[in-house]
GROMACS .gro file of C-alpha atoms in nm:
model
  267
    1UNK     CA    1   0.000   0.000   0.000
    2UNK     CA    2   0.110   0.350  -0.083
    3UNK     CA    3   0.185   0.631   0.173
    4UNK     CA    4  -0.035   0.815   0.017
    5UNK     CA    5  -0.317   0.548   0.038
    6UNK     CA    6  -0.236   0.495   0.444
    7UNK     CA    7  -0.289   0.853   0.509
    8UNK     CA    8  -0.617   0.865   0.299
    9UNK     CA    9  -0.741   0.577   0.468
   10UNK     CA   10  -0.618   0.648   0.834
   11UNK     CA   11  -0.764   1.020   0.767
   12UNK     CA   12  -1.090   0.903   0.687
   13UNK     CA   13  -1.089   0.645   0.944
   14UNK     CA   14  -1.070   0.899   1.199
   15UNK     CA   15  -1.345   1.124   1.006
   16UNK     CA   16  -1.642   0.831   1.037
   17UNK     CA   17  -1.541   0.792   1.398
   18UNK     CA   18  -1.542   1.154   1.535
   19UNK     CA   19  -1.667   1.063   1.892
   20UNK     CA   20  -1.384   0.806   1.958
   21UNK     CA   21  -1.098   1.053   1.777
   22UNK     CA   22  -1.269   1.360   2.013
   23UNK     CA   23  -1.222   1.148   2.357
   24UNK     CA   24  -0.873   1.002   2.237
   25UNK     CA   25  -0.754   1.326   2.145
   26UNK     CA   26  -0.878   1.451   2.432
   27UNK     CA   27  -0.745   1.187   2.727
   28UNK     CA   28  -0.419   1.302   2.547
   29UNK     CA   29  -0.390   1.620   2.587
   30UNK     CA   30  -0.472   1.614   2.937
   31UNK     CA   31  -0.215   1.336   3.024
   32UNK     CA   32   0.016   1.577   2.852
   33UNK     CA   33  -0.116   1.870   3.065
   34UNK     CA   34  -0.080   1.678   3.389
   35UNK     CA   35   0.232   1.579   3.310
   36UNK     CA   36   0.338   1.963   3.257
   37UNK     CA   37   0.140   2.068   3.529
   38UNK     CA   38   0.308   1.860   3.760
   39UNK     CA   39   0.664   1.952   3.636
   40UNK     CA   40   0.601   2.324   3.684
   41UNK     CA   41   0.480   2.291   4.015
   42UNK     CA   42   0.763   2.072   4.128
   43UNK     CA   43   1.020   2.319   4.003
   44UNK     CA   44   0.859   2.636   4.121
   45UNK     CA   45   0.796   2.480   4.453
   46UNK     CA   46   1.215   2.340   4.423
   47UNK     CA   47   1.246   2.733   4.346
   48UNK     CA   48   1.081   2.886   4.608
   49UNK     CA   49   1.265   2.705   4.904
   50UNK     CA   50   1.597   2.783   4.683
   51UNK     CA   51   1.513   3.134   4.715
   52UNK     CA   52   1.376   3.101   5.086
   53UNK     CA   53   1.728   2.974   5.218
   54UNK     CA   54   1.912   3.198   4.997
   55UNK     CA   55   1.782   3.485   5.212
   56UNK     CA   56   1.943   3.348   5.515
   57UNK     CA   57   2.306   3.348   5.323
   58UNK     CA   58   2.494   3.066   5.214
   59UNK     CA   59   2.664   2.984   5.601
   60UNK     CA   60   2.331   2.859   5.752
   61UNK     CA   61   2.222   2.484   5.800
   62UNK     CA   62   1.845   2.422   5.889
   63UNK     CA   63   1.784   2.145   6.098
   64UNK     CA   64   1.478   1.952   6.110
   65UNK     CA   65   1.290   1.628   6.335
   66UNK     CA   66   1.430   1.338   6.192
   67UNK     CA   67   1.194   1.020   6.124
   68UNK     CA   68   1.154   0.695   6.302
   69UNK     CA   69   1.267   0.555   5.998
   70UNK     CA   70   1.617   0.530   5.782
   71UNK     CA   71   1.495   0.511   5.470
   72UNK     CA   72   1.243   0.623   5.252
   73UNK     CA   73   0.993   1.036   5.232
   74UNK     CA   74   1.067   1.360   5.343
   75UNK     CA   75   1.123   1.460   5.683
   76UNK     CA   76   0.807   1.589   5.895
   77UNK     CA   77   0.716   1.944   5.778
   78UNK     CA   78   0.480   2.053   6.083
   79UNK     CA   79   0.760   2.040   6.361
   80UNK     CA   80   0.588   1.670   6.507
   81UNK     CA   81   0.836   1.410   6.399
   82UNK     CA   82   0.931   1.064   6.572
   83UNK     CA   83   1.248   1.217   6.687
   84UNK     CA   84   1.192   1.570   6.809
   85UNK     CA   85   1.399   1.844   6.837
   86UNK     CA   86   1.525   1.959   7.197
   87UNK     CA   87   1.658   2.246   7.382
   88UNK     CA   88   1.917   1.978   7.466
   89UNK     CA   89   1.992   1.932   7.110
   90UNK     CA   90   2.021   2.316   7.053
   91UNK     CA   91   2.302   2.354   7.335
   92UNK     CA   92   2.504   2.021   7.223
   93UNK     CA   93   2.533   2.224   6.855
   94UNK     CA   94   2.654   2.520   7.016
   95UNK     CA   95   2.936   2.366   7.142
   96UNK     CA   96   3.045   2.245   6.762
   97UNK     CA   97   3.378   2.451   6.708
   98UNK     CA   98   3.239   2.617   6.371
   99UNK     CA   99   2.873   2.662   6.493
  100UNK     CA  100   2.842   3.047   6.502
  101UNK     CA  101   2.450   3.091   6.627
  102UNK     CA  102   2.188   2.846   6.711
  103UNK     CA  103   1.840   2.957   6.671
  104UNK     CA  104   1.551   2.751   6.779
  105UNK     CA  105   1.226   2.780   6.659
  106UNK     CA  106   0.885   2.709   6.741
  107UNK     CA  107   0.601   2.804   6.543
  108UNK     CA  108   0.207   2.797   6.652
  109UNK     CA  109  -0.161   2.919   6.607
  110UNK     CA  110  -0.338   3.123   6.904
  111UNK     CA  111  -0.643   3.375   6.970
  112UNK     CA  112  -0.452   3.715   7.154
  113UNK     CA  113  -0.599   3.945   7.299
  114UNK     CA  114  -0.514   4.285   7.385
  115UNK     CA  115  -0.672   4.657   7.422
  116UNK     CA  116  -1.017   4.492   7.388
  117UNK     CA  117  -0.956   4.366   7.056
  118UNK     CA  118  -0.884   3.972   6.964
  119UNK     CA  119  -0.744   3.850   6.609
  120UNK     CA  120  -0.546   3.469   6.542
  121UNK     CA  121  -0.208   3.516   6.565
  122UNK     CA  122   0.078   3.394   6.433
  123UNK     CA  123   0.319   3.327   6.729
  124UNK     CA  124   0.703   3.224   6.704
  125UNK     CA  125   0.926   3.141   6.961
  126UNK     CA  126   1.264   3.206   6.904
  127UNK     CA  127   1.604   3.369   7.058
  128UNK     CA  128   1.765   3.743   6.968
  129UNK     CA  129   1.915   3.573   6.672
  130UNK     CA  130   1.614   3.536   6.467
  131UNK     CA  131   1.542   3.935   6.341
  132UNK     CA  132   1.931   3.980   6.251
  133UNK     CA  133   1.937   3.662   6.081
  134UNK     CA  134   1.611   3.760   5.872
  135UNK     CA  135   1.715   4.139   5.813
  136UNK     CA  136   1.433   4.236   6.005
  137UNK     CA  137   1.463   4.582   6.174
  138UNK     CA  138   1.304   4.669   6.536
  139UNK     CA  139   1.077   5.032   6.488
  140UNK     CA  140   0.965   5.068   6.878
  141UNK     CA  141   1.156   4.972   7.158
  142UNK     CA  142   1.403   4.689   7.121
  143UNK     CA  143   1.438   4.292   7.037
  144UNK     CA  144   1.386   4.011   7.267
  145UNK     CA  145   1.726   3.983   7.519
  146UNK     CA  146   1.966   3.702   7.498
  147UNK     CA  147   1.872   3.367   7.647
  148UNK     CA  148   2.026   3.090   7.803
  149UNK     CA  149   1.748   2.846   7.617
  150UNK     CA  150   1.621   2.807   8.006
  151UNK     CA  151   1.437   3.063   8.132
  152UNK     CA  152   1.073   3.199   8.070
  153UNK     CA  153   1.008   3.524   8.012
  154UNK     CA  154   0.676   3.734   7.961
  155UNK     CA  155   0.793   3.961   7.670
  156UNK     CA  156   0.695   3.951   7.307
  157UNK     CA  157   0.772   4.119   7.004
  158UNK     CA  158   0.524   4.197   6.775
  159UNK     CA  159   0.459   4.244   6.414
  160UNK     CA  160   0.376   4.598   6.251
  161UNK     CA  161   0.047   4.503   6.143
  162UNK     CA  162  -0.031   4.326   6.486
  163UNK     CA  163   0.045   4.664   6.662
  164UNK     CA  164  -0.218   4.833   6.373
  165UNK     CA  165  -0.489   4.528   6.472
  166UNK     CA  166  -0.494   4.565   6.875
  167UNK     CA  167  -0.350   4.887   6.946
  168UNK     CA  168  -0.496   5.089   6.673
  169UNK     CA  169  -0.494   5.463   6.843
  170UNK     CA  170  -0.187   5.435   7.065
  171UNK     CA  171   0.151   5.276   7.153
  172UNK     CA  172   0.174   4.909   7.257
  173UNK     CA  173   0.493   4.951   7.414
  174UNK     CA  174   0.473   4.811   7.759
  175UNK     CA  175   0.106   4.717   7.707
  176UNK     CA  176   0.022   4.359   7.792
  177UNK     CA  177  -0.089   4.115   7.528
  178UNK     CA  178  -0.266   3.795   7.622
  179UNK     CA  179  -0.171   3.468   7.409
  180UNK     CA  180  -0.405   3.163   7.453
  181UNK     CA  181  -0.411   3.177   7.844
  182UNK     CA  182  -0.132   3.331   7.928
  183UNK     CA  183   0.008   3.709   7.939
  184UNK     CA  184   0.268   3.878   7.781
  185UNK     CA  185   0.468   4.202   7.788
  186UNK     CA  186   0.519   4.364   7.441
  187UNK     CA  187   0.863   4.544   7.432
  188UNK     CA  188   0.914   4.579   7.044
  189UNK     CA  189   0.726   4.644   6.686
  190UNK     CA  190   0.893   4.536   6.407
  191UNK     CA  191   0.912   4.744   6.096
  192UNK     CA  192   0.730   4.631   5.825
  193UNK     CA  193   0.852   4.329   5.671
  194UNK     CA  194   0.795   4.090   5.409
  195UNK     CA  195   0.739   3.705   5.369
  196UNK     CA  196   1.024   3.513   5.497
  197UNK     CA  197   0.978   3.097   5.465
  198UNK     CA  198   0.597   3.127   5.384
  199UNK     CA  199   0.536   3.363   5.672
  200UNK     CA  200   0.423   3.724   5.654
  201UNK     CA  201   0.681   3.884   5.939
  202UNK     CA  202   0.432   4.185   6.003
  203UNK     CA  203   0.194   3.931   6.125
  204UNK     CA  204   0.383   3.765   6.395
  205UNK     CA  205   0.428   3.758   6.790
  206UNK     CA  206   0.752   3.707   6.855
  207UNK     CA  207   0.830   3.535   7.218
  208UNK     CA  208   1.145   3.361   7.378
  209UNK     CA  209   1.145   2.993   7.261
  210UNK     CA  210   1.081   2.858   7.618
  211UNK     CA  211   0.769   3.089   7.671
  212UNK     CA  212   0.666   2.925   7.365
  213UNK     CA  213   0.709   2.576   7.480
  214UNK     CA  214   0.488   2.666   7.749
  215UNK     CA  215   0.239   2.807   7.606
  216UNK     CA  216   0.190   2.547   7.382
  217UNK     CA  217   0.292   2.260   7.566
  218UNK     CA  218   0.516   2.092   7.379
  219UNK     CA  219   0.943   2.045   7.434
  220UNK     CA  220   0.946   1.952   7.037
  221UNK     CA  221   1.114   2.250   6.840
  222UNK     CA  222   0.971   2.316   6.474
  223UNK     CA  223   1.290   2.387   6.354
  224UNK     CA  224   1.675   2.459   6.393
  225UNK     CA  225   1.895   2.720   6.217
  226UNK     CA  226   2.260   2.733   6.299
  227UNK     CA  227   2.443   3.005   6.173
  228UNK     CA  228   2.836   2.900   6.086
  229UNK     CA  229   3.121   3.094   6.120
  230UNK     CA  230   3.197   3.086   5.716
  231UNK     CA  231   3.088   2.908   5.427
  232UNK     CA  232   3.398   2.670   5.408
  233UNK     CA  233   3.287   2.440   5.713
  234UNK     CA  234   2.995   2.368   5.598
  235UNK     CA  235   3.058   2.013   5.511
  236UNK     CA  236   3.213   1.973   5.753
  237UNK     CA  237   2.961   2.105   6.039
  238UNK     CA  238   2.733   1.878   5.889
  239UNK     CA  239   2.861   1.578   5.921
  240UNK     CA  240   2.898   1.668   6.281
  241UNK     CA  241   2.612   1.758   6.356
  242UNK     CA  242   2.452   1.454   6.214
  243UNK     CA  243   2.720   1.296   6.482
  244UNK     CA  244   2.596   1.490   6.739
  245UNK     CA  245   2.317   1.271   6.828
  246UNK     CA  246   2.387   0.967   6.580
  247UNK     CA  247   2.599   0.767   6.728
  248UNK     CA  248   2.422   0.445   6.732
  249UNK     CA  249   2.187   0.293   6.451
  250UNK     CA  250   1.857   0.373   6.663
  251UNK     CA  251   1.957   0.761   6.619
  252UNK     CA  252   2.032   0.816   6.257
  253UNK     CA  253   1.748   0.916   6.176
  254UNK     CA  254   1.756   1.218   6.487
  255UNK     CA  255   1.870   1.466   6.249
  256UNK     CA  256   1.741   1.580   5.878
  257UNK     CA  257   2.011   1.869   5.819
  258UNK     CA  258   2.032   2.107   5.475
  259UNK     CA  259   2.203   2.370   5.357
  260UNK     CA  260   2.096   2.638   5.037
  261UNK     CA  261   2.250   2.475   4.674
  262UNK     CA  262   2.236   2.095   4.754
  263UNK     CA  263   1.938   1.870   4.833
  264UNK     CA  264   1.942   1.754   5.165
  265UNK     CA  265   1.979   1.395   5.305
  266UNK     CA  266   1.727   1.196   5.556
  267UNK     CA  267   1.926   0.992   5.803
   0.00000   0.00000   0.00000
């Protein structure tokens, strides 16, 4: 048979049967779609967190829960793993030789209250370390004080649009503001500041990480960033701090550590 006979008779094969070319044509194109669809969203998602870590410079390793298991998914993103986080583990990394700053973070949902006014709030708890490390400048009164990770402490600092929300016709310097059930001294604003890891800065309360354990009851941090003294030890500072708390085969998987440029590993 001739070429030009196969194309005559596919072409009219496909003619007689419109409905059945229409739905194959059709099934297709949205495979094809998915399939695009899917890629995008991976990449611009694989782009976003690129550009998220960027912002905290190219010296900082973010340490998340590890999982119960050695193999296999991605490590917990909602700060509730099988092996959580710790003070403990905090103050073992700051006695790494390279390890510049550790900040810990916890990060939680509440109802405040303040000035007869009540909005959710975003609420963070965190050390001095955190505003520097973000670029994030105080506008009233000054940042929380440096911690020994141990003690509690009534303060908060608060976002610029938090301050607008509850304290709309005066200063909230030295006004109280009450977080789930408990009470808190604000002693800072923030200026107004953009989205940094998914989270809009001028909406935040800003309290000392073991206030924050209290208030929401839980010794499991969300999150770890350690800030290293230059970008040369950061191989290096890895693999040690996957050592600090993996020294048998029951704690490999303690640790899920990355760093901005290279995918990170679970252990």
């Amino acid at each position: 048979m001739r070429l030009i006979d196969k194309l005559t008779f596919s072409f009219q094969l496909y003619t007689r049967q419109r409905f059945k070319t229409v739905m194959t044509l059709l099934a297709v194109s949205i495979g094809v779609m998915s399939v695009v669809l899917l890629t995008g969203l991976s990449d611009g998602a694989r782009q976003y967190v690129l550009r998220e870590f960027s912002l905290l410079g190219k010296e900082t390793l973010v340490v998340l829960p590890g999982r119960k298991e050695t193999e296999g998914g991605i490590p917990p993103l909602t700060g509730e793993g099988t092996r959580d986080l710790t003070l403990e583990d905090a103050k073992a990394l700051y006695q790494l030789s390279d390890v510049k700053e550790v900040i810990p973070i916890i990060a939680g949902l509440t109802q405040g209250n303040a000035n007869g006014l009540s909005r959710e709030l975003m609420v963070m708890g965190a050390n001095n370390f955190l505003l520097p490390l973000f670029g994030i400048p105080i506008r009233l009164g000054h940042n929380l004080p440096e911690s020994d990770l141990a003690s509690y402490e009534p303060i908060a600092v608060i976002g610029d649009q938090v301050a607008k929300d509850l304290f709309p016709n005066k200063s909230p310097l030295g006004e109280w503001l009450k977080l789930g059930d408990r009470r808190f001294r604000i002693i800072g604003v923030l200026e107004p500041a953009g989205i940094n890891f998914g989270t809009n800065m001028s909406d935040i309360v800003l309290i000392p990480v073991v206030s924050a354990q209290s208030l929401f009851n839980t010794p499991g941090l969300f999150r770890m960033i350690i800030k290293l003294k230059s970008e040369e030890v950061i191989e290096p500072c890895q693999d040690r701090c996957r050592k600090s708390y993996c020294r048998t085969p029951r704690w490999r998987a303690r640790y899920h550590v990355s760093y901005p440029g290279r995918p990170a590993e679970i252990f």
